[in-house]
Amino acid sequence: GILLTFTSDGSNTNPGFVADYVAAIRPPPRTCPGSGATLTAPSGSISDGPGDYVDLARCSWVIAPTGASSVTLVFRSFSLETDGDFVRVYTCRNPLCDTTTGVPVAAYTGNSIPADLVVWSPVILVTFESDDTPGMFSGFDADYYSDLALPYRGISTPPAPGPGTTPSPSPPGSSPAPWPSPLPSTPAPTTCPGSGSILTAPIG
């Protein structure tokens, strides 16, 4: 907003002024089909919707398959305004996740279909945002599969976590993520014999 002030001294009088103002009202953010949902099935799909997507879209999906250890995101189509509109992926500790509590894993933009993304986390957050620049882009369609939904695409077992199992960066033709680099996946921790025990004996 703006603040307009008028002051005068006591020396003389004048007709003063008359001014008009026009407010430019920014439209509210628009959403996508199913945006805001928490998806708990072993597999499913997310999309910005049919046809070209709208400007100022703000969409999000929490993917939390019940009992899962990992989630694989497979893009079927992808066409976004380069460097203006993004699909972002975050890992989360629980389904009550948003962009302030999730850890960024990958961001995609441009017109190339990203490689499959394997995230070793039981919960992920996927967001889609478009800016206010007019354009004609078809958006994205993606399927997700938990490790409980295999086989898919000919894979009968989930890829092993650890070195080599990292989020895929944007492929050639897509702009890089705004974060420095995708975060590597981390295998589930293992425990030692007696770990977590309270030792009260004098010697042990």
mmCIF file of N, CA and C in Angstrom, residues 36-116:
data_model
loop_
_atom_site.group_PDB
_atom_site.id
_atom_site.type_symbol
_atom_site.label_atom_id
_atom_site.label_comp_id
_atom_site.label_asym_id
_atom_site.label_seq_id
_atom_site.Cartn_x
_atom_site.Cartn_y
_atom_site.Cartn_z
ATOM 1 N N GLY A 36 -3.478 -30.312 -1.810
ATOM 2 C CA GLY A 36 -3.727 -30.293 -0.383
ATOM 3 C C GLY A 36 -4.025 -31.654 0.213
ATOM 4 N N ALA A 37 -4.108 -32.675 -0.629
ATOM 5 C CA ALA A 37 -4.433 -34.018 -0.150
ATOM 6 C C ALA A 37 -3.199 -34.701 0.419
ATOM 7 N N THR A 38 -3.436 -35.662 1.312
ATOM 8 C CA THR A 38 -2.399 -36.568 1.789
ATOM 9 C C THR A 38 -2.691 -37.938 1.209
ATOM 10 N N LEU A 39 -1.797 -38.438 0.364
ATOM 11 C CA LEU A 39 -2.007 -39.680 -0.364
ATOM 12 C C LEU A 39 -1.344 -40.818 0.398
ATOM 13 N N THR A 40 -2.141 -41.781 0.843
ATOM 14 C CA THR A 40 -1.637 -42.876 1.677
ATOM 15 C C THR A 40 -1.664 -44.227 0.982
ATOM 16 N N ALA A 41 -2.185 -44.297 -0.242
ATOM 17 C CA ALA A 41 -2.209 -45.560 -0.978
ATOM 18 C C ALA A 41 -0.791 -45.949 -1.391
ATOM 19 N N PRO A 42 -0.527 -47.246 -1.646
ATOM 20 C CA PRO A 42 0.820 -47.671 -2.047
ATOM 21 C C PRO A 42 1.306 -47.022 -3.338
ATOM 22 N N SER A 43 0.382 -46.650 -4.215
ATOM 23 C CA SER A 43 0.743 -45.975 -5.462
ATOM 24 C C SER A 43 -0.393 -45.053 -5.861
ATOM 25 N N GLY A 44 -0.082 -44.114 -6.736
ATOM 26 C CA GLY A 44 -1.102 -43.169 -7.171
ATOM 27 C C GLY A 44 -0.534 -42.191 -8.171
ATOM 28 N N SER A 45 -1.296 -41.128 -8.443
ATOM 29 C CA SER A 45 -0.908 -40.154 -9.453
ATOM 30 C C SER A 45 -1.191 -38.745 -8.959
ATOM 31 N N ILE A 46 -0.395 -37.785 -9.453
ATOM 32 C CA ILE A 46 -0.636 -36.371 -9.213
ATOM 33 C C ILE A 46 -0.462 -35.631 -10.530
ATOM 34 N N SER A 47 -1.115 -34.477 -10.654
ATOM 35 C CA SER A 47 -1.075 -33.725 -11.903
ATOM 36 C C SER A 47 -1.547 -32.308 -11.640
ATOM 37 N N ASP A 48 -1.108 -31.389 -12.517
ATOM 38 C CA ASP A 48 -1.611 -30.015 -12.425
ATOM 39 C C ASP A 48 -3.018 -29.893 -12.988
ATOM 40 N N GLY A 49 -3.499 -30.933 -13.681
ATOM 41 C CA GLY A 49 -4.839 -30.896 -14.257
ATOM 42 C C GLY A 49 -4.810 -30.969 -15.767
ATOM 43 N N PRO A 50 -5.972 -31.085 -16.407
ATOM 44 C CA PRO A 50 -6.024 -31.206 -17.862
ATOM 45 C C PRO A 50 -5.702 -29.892 -18.553
ATOM 46 N N GLY A 51 -5.164 -29.982 -19.768
ATOM 47 C CA GLY A 51 -4.881 -28.789 -20.560
ATOM 48 C C GLY A 51 -3.718 -27.988 -20.013
ATOM 49 N N ASP A 52 -3.570 -26.760 -20.530
ATOM 50 C CA ASP A 52 -2.507 -25.879 -20.069
ATOM 51 C C ASP A 52 -2.820 -25.376 -18.658
ATOM 52 N N TYR A 53 -1.805 -25.292 -17.828
ATOM 53 C CA TYR A 53 -2.037 -24.839 -16.461
ATOM 54 C C TYR A 53 -2.169 -23.322 -16.409
ATOM 55 N N VAL A 54 -2.693 -22.840 -15.305
ATOM 56 C CA VAL A 54 -2.977 -21.418 -15.153
ATOM 57 C C VAL A 54 -1.793 -20.712 -14.498
ATOM 58 N N ASP A 55 -1.780 -19.384 -14.603
ATOM 59 C CA ASP A 55 -0.778 -18.589 -13.905
ATOM 60 C C ASP A 55 -1.107 -18.548 -12.414
ATOM 61 N N LEU A 56 -0.082 -18.296 -11.612
ATOM 62 C CA LEU A 56 -0.225 -18.151 -10.159
ATOM 63 C C LEU A 56 -0.805 -19.406 -9.511
ATOM 64 N N ALA A 57 -0.416 -20.553 -10.015
ATOM 65 C CA ALA A 57 -0.848 -21.811 -9.394
ATOM 66 C C ALA A 57 0.001 -22.078 -8.158
ATOM 67 N N ARG A 58 -0.639 -22.584 -7.130
ATOM 68 C CA ARG A 58 0.038 -22.985 -5.895
ATOM 69 C C ARG A 58 -0.570 -24.315 -5.465
ATOM 70 N N CYS A 59 0.134 -25.401 -5.723
ATOM 71 C CA CYS A 59 -0.411 -26.733 -5.493
ATOM 72 C C CYS A 59 0.581 -27.557 -4.681
ATOM 73 N N SER A 60 0.055 -28.471 -3.883
ATOM 74 C CA SER A 60 0.928 -29.332 -3.086
ATOM 75 C C SER A 60 0.228 -30.656 -2.793
ATOM 76 N N TRP A 61 1.038 -31.704 -2.681
ATOM 77 C CA TRP A 61 0.553 -33.034 -2.326
ATOM 78 C C TRP A 61 1.535 -33.653 -1.339
ATOM 79 N N VAL A 62 1.032 -34.181 -0.245
ATOM 80 C CA VAL A 62 1.844 -34.974 0.675
ATOM 81 C C VAL A 62 1.640 -36.440 0.307
ATOM 82 N N ILE A 63 2.735 -37.124 0.002
ATOM 83 C CA ILE A 63 2.682 -38.541 -0.366
ATOM 84 C C ILE A 63 3.247 -39.328 0.802
ATOM 85 N N ALA A 64 2.394 -40.074 1.478
ATOM 86 C CA ALA A 64 2.775 -40.805 2.687
ATOM 87 C C ALA A 64 2.153 -42.194 2.669
ATOM 88 N N PRO A 65 2.627 -43.091 1.784
ATOM 89 C CA PRO A 65 2.046 -44.439 1.724
ATOM 90 C C PRO A 65 2.199 -45.161 3.064
ATOM 91 N N THR A 66 1.139 -45.737 3.540
ATOM 92 C CA THR A 66 1.143 -46.404 4.837
ATOM 93 C C THR A 66 2.158 -47.546 4.860
ATOM 94 N N GLY A 67 3.076 -47.514 5.825
ATOM 95 C CA GLY A 67 4.045 -48.583 5.992
ATOM 96 C C GLY A 67 5.218 -48.556 5.038
ATOM 97 N N ALA A 68 5.341 -47.534 4.214
ATOM 98 C CA ALA A 68 6.396 -47.499 3.200
ATOM 99 C C ALA A 68 7.728 -47.064 3.798
ATOM 100 N N SER A 69 8.807 -47.444 3.105
ATOM 101 C CA SER A 69 10.156 -46.990 3.455
ATOM 102 C C SER A 69 10.712 -46.025 2.431
ATOM 103 N N SER A 70 10.214 -46.114 1.202
ATOM 104 C CA SER A 70 10.702 -45.234 0.141
ATOM 105 C C SER A 70 9.557 -44.893 -0.804
ATOM 106 N N VAL A 71 9.747 -43.816 -1.543
ATOM 107 C CA VAL A 71 8.772 -43.388 -2.553
ATOM 108 C C VAL A 71 9.547 -43.088 -3.830
ATOM 109 N N THR A 72 9.068 -43.626 -4.940
ATOM 110 C CA THR A 72 9.644 -43.345 -6.250
ATOM 111 C C THR A 72 8.663 -42.494 -7.041
ATOM 112 N N LEU A 73 9.148 -41.382 -7.576
ATOM 113 C CA LEU A 73 8.319 -40.469 -8.363
ATOM 114 C C LEU A 73 8.692 -40.625 -9.828
ATOM 115 N N VAL A 74 7.695 -40.946 -10.661
ATOM 116 C CA VAL A 74 7.910 -41.199 -12.090
ATOM 117 C C VAL A 74 7.087 -40.188 -12.886
ATOM 118 N N PHE A 75 7.747 -39.295 -13.610
ATOM 119 C CA PHE A 75 7.058 -38.293 -14.418
ATOM 120 C C PHE A 75 6.673 -38.896 -15.763
ATOM 121 N N ARG A 76 5.398 -38.749 -16.135
ATOM 122 C CA ARG A 76 4.906 -39.244 -17.415
ATOM 123 C C ARG A 76 4.955 -38.156 -18.490
ATOM 124 N N SER A 77 4.735 -36.912 -18.076
ATOM 125 C CA SER A 77 4.849 -35.776 -18.998
ATOM 126 C C SER A 77 5.339 -34.582 -18.192
ATOM 127 N N PHE A 78 5.998 -33.635 -18.898
ATOM 128 C CA PHE A 78 6.561 -32.493 -18.181
ATOM 129 C C PHE A 78 6.804 -31.351 -19.165
ATOM 130 N N SER A 79 6.097 -30.229 -18.959
ATOM 131 C CA SER A 79 6.285 -29.051 -19.799
ATOM 132 C C SER A 79 5.949 -27.814 -18.971
ATOM 133 N N LEU A 80 6.990 -27.149 -18.466
ATOM 134 C CA LEU A 80 6.839 -25.961 -17.630
ATOM 135 C C LEU A 80 7.632 -24.799 -18.208
ATOM 136 N N GLU A 81 7.230 -23.597 -17.858
ATOM 137 C CA GLU A 81 7.994 -22.405 -18.232
ATOM 138 C C GLU A 81 9.359 -22.466 -17.552
ATOM 139 N N THR A 82 10.421 -22.428 -18.354
ATOM 140 C CA THR A 82 11.769 -22.552 -17.817
ATOM 141 C C THR A 82 12.105 -21.403 -16.889
ATOM 142 N N ASP A 83 12.575 -21.738 -15.704
ATOM 143 C CA ASP A 83 13.025 -20.786 -14.676
ATOM 144 C C ASP A 83 11.900 -19.926 -14.106
ATOM 145 N N GLY A 84 10.668 -20.160 -14.525
ATOM 146 C CA GLY A 84 9.555 -19.397 -13.973
ATOM 147 C C GLY A 84 8.616 -20.251 -13.142
ATOM 148 N N ASP A 85 8.423 -21.498 -13.576
ATOM 149 C CA ASP A 85 7.501 -22.413 -12.912
ATOM 150 C C ASP A 85 8.276 -23.665 -12.502
ATOM 151 N N PHE A 86 7.941 -24.209 -11.325
ATOM 152 C CA PHE A 86 8.737 -25.300 -10.768
ATOM 153 C C PHE A 86 7.867 -26.373 -10.129
ATOM 154 N N VAL A 87 8.323 -27.609 -10.251
ATOM 155 C CA VAL A 87 7.889 -28.711 -9.401
ATOM 156 C C VAL A 87 9.038 -28.981 -8.439
ATOM 157 N N ARG A 88 8.733 -28.982 -7.131
ATOM 158 C CA ARG A 88 9.765 -29.194 -6.114
ATOM 159 C C ARG A 88 9.384 -30.396 -5.255
ATOM 160 N N VAL A 89 10.402 -31.096 -4.781
ATOM 161 C CA VAL A 89 10.206 -32.288 -3.960
ATOM 162 C C VAL A 89 10.963 -32.109 -2.645
ATOM 163 N N TYR A 90 10.298 -32.460 -1.541
ATOM 164 C CA TYR A 90 10.885 -32.366 -0.204
ATOM 165 C C TYR A 90 10.723 -33.705 0.507
ATOM 166 N N THR A 91 11.663 -34.049 1.395
ATOM 167 C CA THR A 91 11.453 -35.156 2.316
ATOM 168 C C THR A 91 10.883 -34.604 3.617
ATOM 169 N N CYS A 92 10.101 -35.437 4.290
ATOM 170 C CA CYS A 92 9.397 -34.980 5.491
ATOM 171 C C CYS A 92 9.489 -36.034 6.587
ATOM 172 N N ARG A 93 9.372 -35.586 7.832
ATOM 173 C CA ARG A 93 9.365 -36.484 8.973
ATOM 174 C C ARG A 93 7.986 -37.097 9.209
ATOM 175 N N ASN A 94 6.938 -36.365 8.839
ATOM 176 C CA ASN A 94 5.578 -36.853 9.056
ATOM 177 C C ASN A 94 4.652 -36.164 8.061
ATOM 178 N N PRO A 95 3.413 -36.626 7.952
ATOM 179 C CA PRO A 95 2.503 -36.037 6.961
ATOM 180 C C PRO A 95 2.132 -34.585 7.221
ATOM 181 N N LEU A 96 2.393 -34.065 8.422
ATOM 182 C CA LEU A 96 2.121 -32.652 8.704
ATOM 183 C C LEU A 96 3.308 -31.833 8.233
ATOM 184 N N CYS A 97 3.491 -31.810 6.928
ATOM 185 C CA CYS A 97 4.703 -31.275 6.316
ATOM 186 C C CYS A 97 4.365 -30.101 5.412
ATOM 187 N N ASP A 98 5.248 -29.113 5.389
ATOM 188 C CA ASP A 98 5.123 -28.023 4.429
ATOM 189 C C ASP A 98 6.524 -27.608 4.001
ATOM 190 N N THR A 99 6.620 -26.559 3.203
ATOM 191 C CA THR A 99 7.914 -26.170 2.649
ATOM 192 C C THR A 99 8.860 -25.595 3.698
ATOM 193 N N THR A 100 8.338 -25.245 4.874
ATOM 194 C CA THR A 100 9.204 -24.724 5.930
ATOM 195 C C THR A 100 9.797 -25.835 6.794
ATOM 196 N N THR A 101 9.127 -26.993 6.842
ATOM 197 C CA THR A 101 9.617 -28.100 7.661
ATOM 198 C C THR A 101 10.241 -29.216 6.839
ATOM 199 N N GLY A 102 9.925 -29.290 5.545
ATOM 200 C CA GLY A 102 10.504 -30.317 4.697
ATOM 201 C C GLY A 102 11.923 -29.978 4.279
ATOM 202 N N VAL A 103 12.670 -31.002 3.895
ATOM 203 C CA VAL A 103 14.040 -30.833 3.412
ATOM 204 C C VAL A 103 14.027 -30.918 1.891
ATOM 205 N N PRO A 104 14.491 -29.873 1.176
ATOM 206 C CA PRO A 104 14.438 -29.907 -0.290
ATOM 207 C C PRO A 104 15.333 -30.989 -0.869
ATOM 208 N N VAL A 105 14.787 -31.709 -1.835
ATOM 209 C CA VAL A 105 15.506 -32.795 -2.490
ATOM 210 C C VAL A 105 15.796 -32.459 -3.945
ATOM 211 N N ALA A 106 14.806 -31.949 -4.665
ATOM 212 C CA ALA A 106 14.982 -31.681 -6.090
ATOM 213 C C ALA A 106 13.993 -30.620 -6.533
ATOM 214 N N ALA A 107 14.337 -29.920 -7.615
ATOM 215 C CA ALA A 107 13.439 -28.948 -8.235
ATOM 216 C C ALA A 107 13.570 -29.099 -9.744
ATOM 217 N N TYR A 108 12.444 -29.069 -10.442
ATOM 218 C CA TYR A 108 12.429 -29.302 -11.881
ATOM 219 C C TYR A 108 11.702 -28.167 -12.590
ATOM 220 N N THR A 109 12.231 -27.790 -13.754
ATOM 221 C CA THR A 109 11.606 -26.782 -14.594
ATOM 222 C C THR A 109 11.988 -27.075 -16.037
ATOM 223 N N GLY A 110 11.339 -26.459 -17.007
ATOM 224 C CA GLY A 110 11.682 -26.694 -18.405
ATOM 225 C C GLY A 110 10.770 -27.698 -19.077
ATOM 226 N N ASN A 111 11.274 -28.303 -20.159
ATOM 227 C CA ASN A 111 10.426 -29.130 -21.017
ATOM 228 C C ASN A 111 10.910 -30.566 -21.174
ATOM 229 N N SER A 112 11.887 -30.979 -20.382
ATOM 230 C CA SER A 112 12.366 -32.361 -20.465
ATOM 231 C C SER A 112 11.793 -33.177 -19.315
ATOM 232 N N ILE A 113 11.411 -34.404 -19.601
ATOM 233 C CA ILE A 113 10.878 -35.271 -18.555
ATOM 234 C C ILE A 113 12.021 -35.679 -17.622
ATOM 235 N N PRO A 114 11.915 -35.375 -16.329
ATOM 236 C CA PRO A 114 12.989 -35.750 -15.400
ATOM 237 C C PRO A 114 13.120 -37.257 -15.266
ATOM 238 N N ALA A 115 14.298 -37.680 -14.854
ATOM 239 C CA ALA A 115 14.518 -39.094 -14.560
ATOM 240 C C ALA A 115 13.718 -39.491 -13.326
ATOM 241 N N ASP A 116 13.472 -40.790 -13.174
ATOM 242 C CA ASP A 116 12.774 -41.279 -11.988
ATOM 243 C C ASP A 116 13.520 -40.839 -10.738
#
